[in-house]
Amino acid sequence: MTAFGVGEPGRAGEQISLYTGNANPALARKIARYLGVPLGRCEVFEFANEDIFVKILDNVRERDVFLIQPTCSPVQKSIMELLIMIDAFKRASAGRITAVVPYYAYGRSDKKDQPRVPITARLIADMISVAGADRVLALDLHQGQIQGFFNIPVDELTAIHLLSNYFIKKQIQDMVVVSPDLGYAKRARAFAELLDAPLAIVEKRRVGNSDRAELLNVIGEVRGRRAIVVDDEIVTGGTLMETVRALQREGVAEIFACATHGVLSDPAVDRFRESALEEIVITDTVPLPPAKQFRRIKVLSVAPLIGEAISRIHHGESVGALFSSEMQLVQEMLLWDEEGAQDEDERSRPGRERDIPAPASPVA
Ligand code: R5P
C-alpha cells in the first residue's frame, strides 16, 4: 500500500456515490479516476426562464454521496446548482451528503467591516446547511474562520504542500516567499517554512470596494533574491501585478507566483502575458479555459488530494495526514498528476475509449 492509496483503484468501494454539477466536471472526472469509481448520472440544466432543473438518475437511497461543485464562474449559477442538487439528494433519501466545494465563492465577504454590509460567506454556509448537506469538504478557504460559519463538520484541505513541493523540485536558489498582504502573512509564513526560505510581506491597502488595490511597501529583504509570491486566489491579477511592481522596485532577481485558486477573471491573463513573471502556478479547483492557457501558467491537480480525503471520510479514517508535509505523499500526488496527464493524452488519441465516462447527461 502506498502512502495515500494510489495503486488500489476501487479501494473506495462501491458505496461512494460521486456526482458533479456543471462547475468543474473535469476535476470531478479526475477525482473519479483517482478513486476508481464512476461518476454518478444526473441531469442538470437550465430552462429558458433560467430555472435550474436537476434529476438524479441513479438510486441513491442510503448512499454516501459526495457532490463536487466549486462555486466558481458562473458563480451564482454554480451556487444554485449546488443547493438544488443537495436538495435533490436529500429528497432521494441519500444516507449522507458531503458538499465538496474546492473553491468557496464570497469568501472575501467574511466579516462586517463597514456599516450596512452583509456577511455573504456566512449566508452561503447557511444555505448549504439548510439545503441538506451533512458535511463540507473545502480547500484553502479565504479565511479558516469560515469553517465556523457552518454547524456541520467541515474538513478544510490545503494545497500548500502541493505548491511548495513544486518549487522545491525546481531547486530555485536564494528564494524569498512574499505575502501580497498582511492578511495572508501567517499562511505565507507556513509556506516559507516548507521551502526553508525567508518571508517578506507587501503592505497593501484596498481602495474602496472596487477590485483595485493600492500597495504601500515591502517589509523584508528581497534585493537580488528570487521571489515566490503566494496567495489563496488570483482574481483580476491586480494584487499580484502591484506586488510584482513593488518587488521590481526593490530589485528582486526573478518573480514566480502561486495560488490555490486561479480564478483569473479578465484581465488577469493579459496582465500575466505582459508581465515579468517567470511562472504562475495554480491548481485545478477552478477550470482554466483553453483561451486562458499559456506557457507560463502551470496547473497542478488537487484531484488526488480531494479523492484521498473523500476515501478517508467514507471509510471513517483520519484525514490528518493530508495536512502534513509528508514528502512521499506529496510527491506521489505530483507523480499521479503527471502520469494521469499522459494517460489523458493517450485516451484523447483517436480510437481510444475513456475509462471514466463523462457524466451521461447534460451536466453541460
Ligand atoms: C485578498 O485578500 C486575496 O487574498 C487576493 O489577494 C485577492 O482576492 C486577489 O484579487 P485580485 O487578483 O483581483 O487582486
CSV table of N, CA and C in Angstrom, one decimal, residues 146-243:
chain,number,residue,atom,x,y,z
A,146,ILE,N,-14.0,30.7,8.3
A,146,ILE,CA,-15.3,30.4,7.6
A,146,ILE,C,-15.8,29.0,8.0
A,147,GLN,N,-14.8,28.1,8.4
A,147,GLN,CA,-15.3,26.8,8.9
A,147,GLN,C,-16.3,26.9,9.9
A,148,GLY,N,-16.2,28.0,10.8
A,148,GLY,CA,-17.1,28.2,11.9
A,148,GLY,C,-18.4,28.7,11.5
A,149,PHE,N,-18.6,29.1,10.2
A,149,PHE,CA,-19.9,29.6,9.8
A,149,PHE,C,-20.8,28.4,9.6
A,150,PHE,N,-20.3,27.2,9.6
A,150,PHE,CA,-21.1,26.0,9.5
A,150,PHE,C,-21.3,25.4,10.8
A,151,ASN,N,-22.5,24.8,11.0
A,151,ASN,CA,-22.8,23.9,12.2
A,151,ASN,C,-22.7,22.5,11.9
A,152,ILE,N,-22.2,22.2,10.7
A,152,ILE,CA,-21.9,20.8,10.3
A,152,ILE,C,-20.4,20.6,10.2
A,153,PRO,N,-19.9,19.4,10.2
A,153,PRO,CA,-18.4,19.2,10.1
A,153,PRO,C,-17.9,19.7,8.8
A,154,VAL,N,-16.7,20.4,8.9
A,154,VAL,CA,-16.0,20.9,7.7
A,154,VAL,C,-14.6,20.4,7.8
A,155,ASP,N,-14.2,19.8,6.7
A,155,ASP,CA,-12.8,19.4,6.5
A,155,ASP,C,-12.2,20.4,5.5
A,156,GLU,N,-11.2,21.2,5.9
A,156,GLU,CA,-10.6,22.1,5.0
A,156,GLU,C,-9.2,21.6,4.7
A,157,LEU,N,-9.0,21.2,3.4
A,157,LEU,CA,-7.7,20.8,2.9
A,157,LEU,C,-6.9,22.0,2.5
A,158,THR,N,-5.6,21.7,2.3
A,158,THR,CA,-4.8,22.8,1.8
A,158,THR,C,-3.9,22.3,0.6
A,159,ALA,N,-3.7,23.2,-0.3
A,159,ALA,CA,-2.8,22.8,-1.5
A,159,ALA,C,-1.4,23.3,-1.2
A,160,ILE,N,-1.1,23.8,0.0
A,160,ILE,CA,0.2,24.4,0.3
A,160,ILE,C,1.4,23.4,0.0
A,161,HIS,N,1.1,22.2,0.4
A,161,HIS,CA,2.2,21.2,0.3
A,161,HIS,C,2.5,20.9,-1.2
A,162,LEU,N,1.4,20.8,-2.0
A,162,LEU,CA,1.5,20.5,-3.4
A,162,LEU,C,2.3,21.7,-4.1
A,163,LEU,N,1.9,22.9,-3.7
A,163,LEU,CA,2.6,24.1,-4.4
A,163,LEU,C,4.0,24.2,-3.9
A,164,SER,N,4.3,24.0,-2.6
A,164,SER,CA,5.6,24.2,-2.1
A,164,SER,C,6.5,23.1,-2.7
A,165,ASN,N,6.0,21.9,-2.8
A,165,ASN,CA,6.8,20.8,-3.4
A,165,ASN,C,7.2,21.0,-4.8
A,166,TYR,N,6.3,21.7,-5.6
A,166,TYR,CA,6.6,22.0,-7.0
A,166,TYR,C,7.8,22.9,-7.0
A,167,PHE,N,7.9,23.9,-6.1
A,167,PHE,CA,9.0,24.8,-6.1
A,167,PHE,C,10.3,24.1,-5.6
A,168,ILE,N,10.1,23.2,-4.6
A,168,ILE,CA,11.3,22.5,-4.1
A,168,ILE,C,11.9,21.7,-5.3
A,169,LYS,N,11.1,21.1,-6.1
A,169,LYS,CA,11.6,20.3,-7.2
A,169,LYS,C,12.3,21.2,-8.2
A,170,LYS,N,12.0,22.4,-8.3
A,170,LYS,CA,12.6,23.3,-9.3
A,170,LYS,C,14.0,23.8,-8.8
A,171,GLN,N,14.3,23.5,-7.5
A,171,GLN,CA,15.6,23.8,-6.9
A,171,GLN,C,16.0,25.3,-7.2
A,172,ILE,N,15.1,26.2,-6.9
A,172,ILE,CA,15.4,27.6,-7.1
A,172,ILE,C,16.3,28.1,-5.9
A,173,GLN,N,17.4,28.8,-6.3
A,173,GLN,CA,18.3,29.3,-5.3
A,173,GLN,C,17.9,30.7,-4.8
A,174,ASP,N,18.3,31.0,-3.6
A,174,ASP,CA,18.1,32.4,-3.0
A,174,ASP,C,16.6,32.8,-3.0
A,175,MET,N,15.8,31.9,-2.6
A,175,MET,CA,14.3,32.2,-2.6
A,175,MET,C,13.9,33.1,-1.5
A,176,VAL,N,12.9,33.9,-1.7
A,176,VAL,CA,12.2,34.6,-0.7
A,176,VAL,C,10.7,34.5,-1.0
A,177,VAL,N,9.9,34.1,0.0
A,177,VAL,CA,8.5,33.9,-0.1
A,177,VAL,C,7.9,35.3,0.2
A,178,VAL,N,6.9,35.7,-0.7
A,178,VAL,CA,6.3,37.0,-0.5
A,178,VAL,C,4.8,36.9,-0.3
A,179,SER,N,4.4,37.5,0.8
A,179,SER,CA,2.9,37.6,1.0
A,179,SER,C,2.4,38.9,0.5
A,180,PRO,N,1.4,38.9,-0.4
A,180,PRO,CA,1.0,40.1,-1.0
A,180,PRO,C,0.2,41.0,-0.1
A,181,ASP,N,-0.2,40.5,1.0
A,181,ASP,CA,-0.8,41.4,2.0
A,181,ASP,C,-0.6,40.9,3.4
A,182,LEU,N,-1.0,41.7,4.4
A,182,LEU,CA,-0.8,41.3,5.8
A,182,LEU,C,-1.7,40.2,6.2
A,183,GLY,N,-2.9,40.2,5.6
A,183,GLY,CA,-3.9,39.1,5.9
A,183,GLY,C,-3.4,37.7,5.6
A,184,TYR,N,-2.5,37.6,4.6
A,184,TYR,CA,-2.1,36.3,4.2
A,184,TYR,C,-0.8,35.9,4.9
A,185,ALA,N,-0.2,36.8,5.7
A,185,ALA,CA,1.2,36.6,6.2
A,185,ALA,C,1.4,35.3,6.9
A,186,LYS,N,0.4,34.9,7.7
A,186,LYS,CA,0.5,33.7,8.5
A,186,LYS,C,0.7,32.5,7.6
A,187,ARG,N,-0.2,32.4,6.6
A,187,ARG,CA,-0.1,31.2,5.8
A,187,ARG,C,1.1,31.3,4.9
A,188,ALA,N,1.5,32.5,4.5
A,188,ALA,CA,2.8,32.6,3.7
A,188,ALA,C,4.0,32.2,4.5
A,189,ARG,N,3.9,32.5,5.8
A,189,ARG,CA,5.0,32.1,6.7
A,189,ARG,C,5.1,30.5,6.7
A,190,ALA,N,4.0,29.8,6.8
A,190,ALA,CA,4.0,28.4,6.8
A,190,ALA,C,4.6,27.9,5.4
A,191,PHE,N,4.2,28.6,4.4
A,191,PHE,CA,4.7,28.2,3.0
A,191,PHE,C,6.2,28.4,3.0
A,192,ALA,N,6.7,29.5,3.5
A,192,ALA,CA,8.1,29.8,3.6
A,192,ALA,C,8.9,28.8,4.4
A,193,GLU,N,8.3,28.3,5.5
A,193,GLU,CA,9.0,27.3,6.3
A,193,GLU,C,9.1,26.0,5.5
A,194,LEU,N,8.1,25.7,4.7
A,194,LEU,CA,8.2,24.4,3.9
A,194,LEU,C,9.3,24.6,2.9
A,195,LEU,N,9.6,25.8,2.4
A,195,LEU,CA,10.6,26.0,1.4
A,195,LEU,C,11.9,26.3,2.0
A,196,ASP,N,11.9,26.5,3.4
A,196,ASP,CA,13.1,26.9,4.1
A,196,ASP,C,13.7,28.2,3.5
A,197,ALA,N,12.7,29.1,3.3
A,197,ALA,CA,13.1,30.4,2.8
A,197,ALA,C,12.6,31.5,3.7
A,198,PRO,N,13.2,32.7,3.6
A,198,PRO,CA,12.7,33.8,4.4
A,198,PRO,C,11.4,34.4,3.9
A,199,LEU,N,10.8,35.2,4.7
A,199,LEU,CA,9.5,35.7,4.3
A,199,LEU,C,9.5,37.3,4.2
A,200,ALA,N,8.9,37.8,3.1
A,200,ALA,CA,8.7,39.2,3.0
A,200,ALA,C,7.2,39.5,2.9
A,201,ILE,N,6.8,40.7,3.3
A,201,ILE,CA,5.3,41.0,3.2
A,201,ILE,C,5.1,42.3,2.5
A,202,VAL,N,4.2,42.3,1.6
A,202,VAL,CA,3.8,43.6,1.0
A,202,VAL,C,2.6,44.2,1.7
A,203,GLU,N,2.8,45.4,2.2
A,203,GLU,CA,1.7,46.0,2.9
A,203,GLU,C,0.8,46.6,1.9
A,204,LYS,N,-0.5,46.2,1.9
A,204,LYS,CA,-1.5,46.7,0.9
A,204,LYS,C,-2.6,47.3,1.5
A,205,ARG,N,-3.1,48.3,0.8
A,205,ARG,CA,-4.4,48.9,1.3
A,205,ARG,C,-5.4,48.9,0.1
A,206,ARG,N,-6.6,48.4,0.4
A,206,ARG,CA,-7.6,48.3,-0.7
A,206,ARG,C,-8.1,49.7,-0.9
A,207,VAL,N,-8.5,50.0,-2.2
A,207,VAL,CA,-9.1,51.3,-2.5
A,207,VAL,C,-10.6,51.1,-2.6
A,208,GLY,N,-11.4,51.6,-1.6
A,208,GLY,CA,-12.8,51.5,-1.7
A,208,GLY,C,-13.2,50.0,-1.8
A,209,ASN,N,-14.4,49.7,-2.4
A,209,ASN,CA,-14.8,48.3,-2.5
A,209,ASN,C,-14.6,47.8,-3.9
A,210,SER,N,-13.8,48.5,-4.7
A,210,SER,CA,-13.5,48.0,-6.1
A,210,SER,C,-12.5,46.9,-6.0
A,211,ASP,N,-12.2,46.3,-7.2
A,211,ASP,CA,-11.2,45.2,-7.3
A,211,ASP,C,-9.8,45.8,-7.3
A,212,ARG,N,-9.7,47.2,-7.4
A,212,ARG,CA,-8.3,47.8,-7.5
A,212,ARG,C,-7.7,47.8,-6.1
A,213,ALA,N,-6.4,47.5,-6.0
A,213,ALA,CA,-5.7,47.6,-4.7
A,213,ALA,C,-4.5,48.5,-4.9
A,214,GLU,N,-4.2,49.2,-3.7
A,214,GLU,CA,-3.0,50.0,-3.8
A,214,GLU,C,-2.0,49.5,-2.8
A,215,LEU,N,-0.7,49.3,-3.3
A,215,LEU,CA,0.3,48.8,-2.5
A,215,LEU,C,1.1,49.8,-1.8
A,216,LEU,N,1.6,49.6,-0.6
A,216,LEU,CA,2.4,50.5,0.1
A,216,LEU,C,3.9,50.1,0.0
A,217,ASN,N,4.3,49.3,0.9
A,217,ASN,CA,5.8,49.0,0.9
A,217,ASN,C,6.1,47.5,1.2
A,218,VAL,N,7.3,47.1,0.9
A,218,VAL,CA,7.8,45.8,1.1
A,218,VAL,C,8.5,45.7,2.4
A,219,ILE,N,8.0,44.8,3.3
A,219,ILE,CA,8.7,44.6,4.6
A,219,ILE,C,9.5,43.3,4.5
A,220,GLY,N,10.8,43.4,4.6
A,220,GLY,CA,11.7,42.3,4.5
A,220,GLY,C,12.7,42.5,3.4
A,221,GLU,N,13.7,41.6,3.4
A,221,GLU,CA,14.9,41.7,2.5
A,221,GLU,C,14.6,40.9,1.2
A,222,VAL,N,14.5,41.6,0.1
A,222,VAL,CA,14.2,40.8,-1.2
A,222,VAL,C,15.3,41.1,-2.3
A,223,ARG,N,16.1,42.1,-2.1
A,223,ARG,CA,17.0,42.5,-3.2
A,223,ARG,C,17.9,41.3,-3.6
A,224,GLY,N,17.9,41.1,-5.0
A,224,GLY,CA,18.8,40.1,-5.5
A,224,GLY,C,18.2,38.7,-5.4
A,225,ARG,N,17.1,38.5,-4.7
A,225,ARG,CA,16.6,37.2,-4.5
A,225,ARG,C,15.5,36.8,-5.5
A,226,ARG,N,15.2,35.5,-5.5
A,226,ARG,CA,14.1,35.0,-6.4
A,226,ARG,C,12.8,34.9,-5.6
A,227,ALA,N,11.9,35.8,-5.9
A,227,ALA,CA,10.7,35.9,-5.1
A,227,ALA,C,9.6,34.9,-5.6
A,228,ILE,N,8.9,34.3,-4.6
A,228,ILE,CA,7.7,33.5,-4.9
A,228,ILE,C,6.6,34.1,-4.1
A,229,VAL,N,5.7,34.7,-4.9
A,229,VAL,CA,4.5,35.4,-4.3
A,229,VAL,C,3.4,34.3,-4.1
A,230,VAL,N,2.9,34.2,-2.9
A,230,VAL,CA,1.9,33.2,-2.6
A,230,VAL,C,0.6,33.8,-2.1
A,231,ASP,N,-0.5,33.3,-2.6
A,231,ASP,CA,-1.8,33.9,-2.2
A,231,ASP,C,-2.8,32.8,-2.2
A,232,ASP,N,-4.0,33.0,-1.7
A,232,ASP,CA,-5.0,31.9,-1.7
A,232,ASP,C,-5.7,31.9,-3.1
A,233,GLU,N,-5.9,33.1,-3.7
A,233,GLU,CA,-6.5,33.2,-5.0
A,233,GLU,C,-6.0,34.3,-5.8
A,234,ILE,N,-6.0,34.2,-7.2
A,234,ILE,CA,-5.7,35.3,-8.1
A,234,ILE,C,-7.0,35.5,-8.8
A,235,VAL,N,-7.5,36.7,-8.8
A,235,VAL,CA,-8.8,37.0,-9.5
A,235,VAL,C,-8.5,37.9,-10.7
A,236,THR,N,-8.4,39.2,-10.6
A,236,THR,CA,-8.1,40.0,-11.7
A,236,THR,C,-6.5,40.1,-11.9
A,237,GLY,N,-5.8,39.6,-11.0
A,237,GLY,CA,-4.3,39.8,-11.0
A,237,GLY,C,-3.8,41.1,-10.6
A,238,GLY,N,-4.8,42.0,-10.2
A,238,GLY,CA,-4.4,43.4,-9.8
A,238,GLY,C,-3.4,43.4,-8.6
A,239,THR,N,-3.7,42.6,-7.6
A,239,THR,CA,-2.9,42.5,-6.4
A,239,THR,C,-1.5,42.0,-6.8
A,240,LEU,N,-1.5,40.9,-7.6
A,240,LEU,CA,-0.2,40.3,-8.0
A,240,LEU,C,0.6,41.3,-8.8
A,241,MET,N,0.0,42.0,-9.7
A,241,MET,CA,0.8,42.9,-10.6
A,241,MET,C,1.4,44.0,-9.7
A,242,GLU,N,0.6,44.5,-8.8
A,242,GLU,CA,1.2,45.6,-7.9
A,242,GLU,C,2.3,45.0,-7.0
A,243,THR,N,2.1,43.8,-6.6
A,243,THR,CA,3.2,43.1,-5.9
A,243,THR,C,4.4,43.0,-6.7
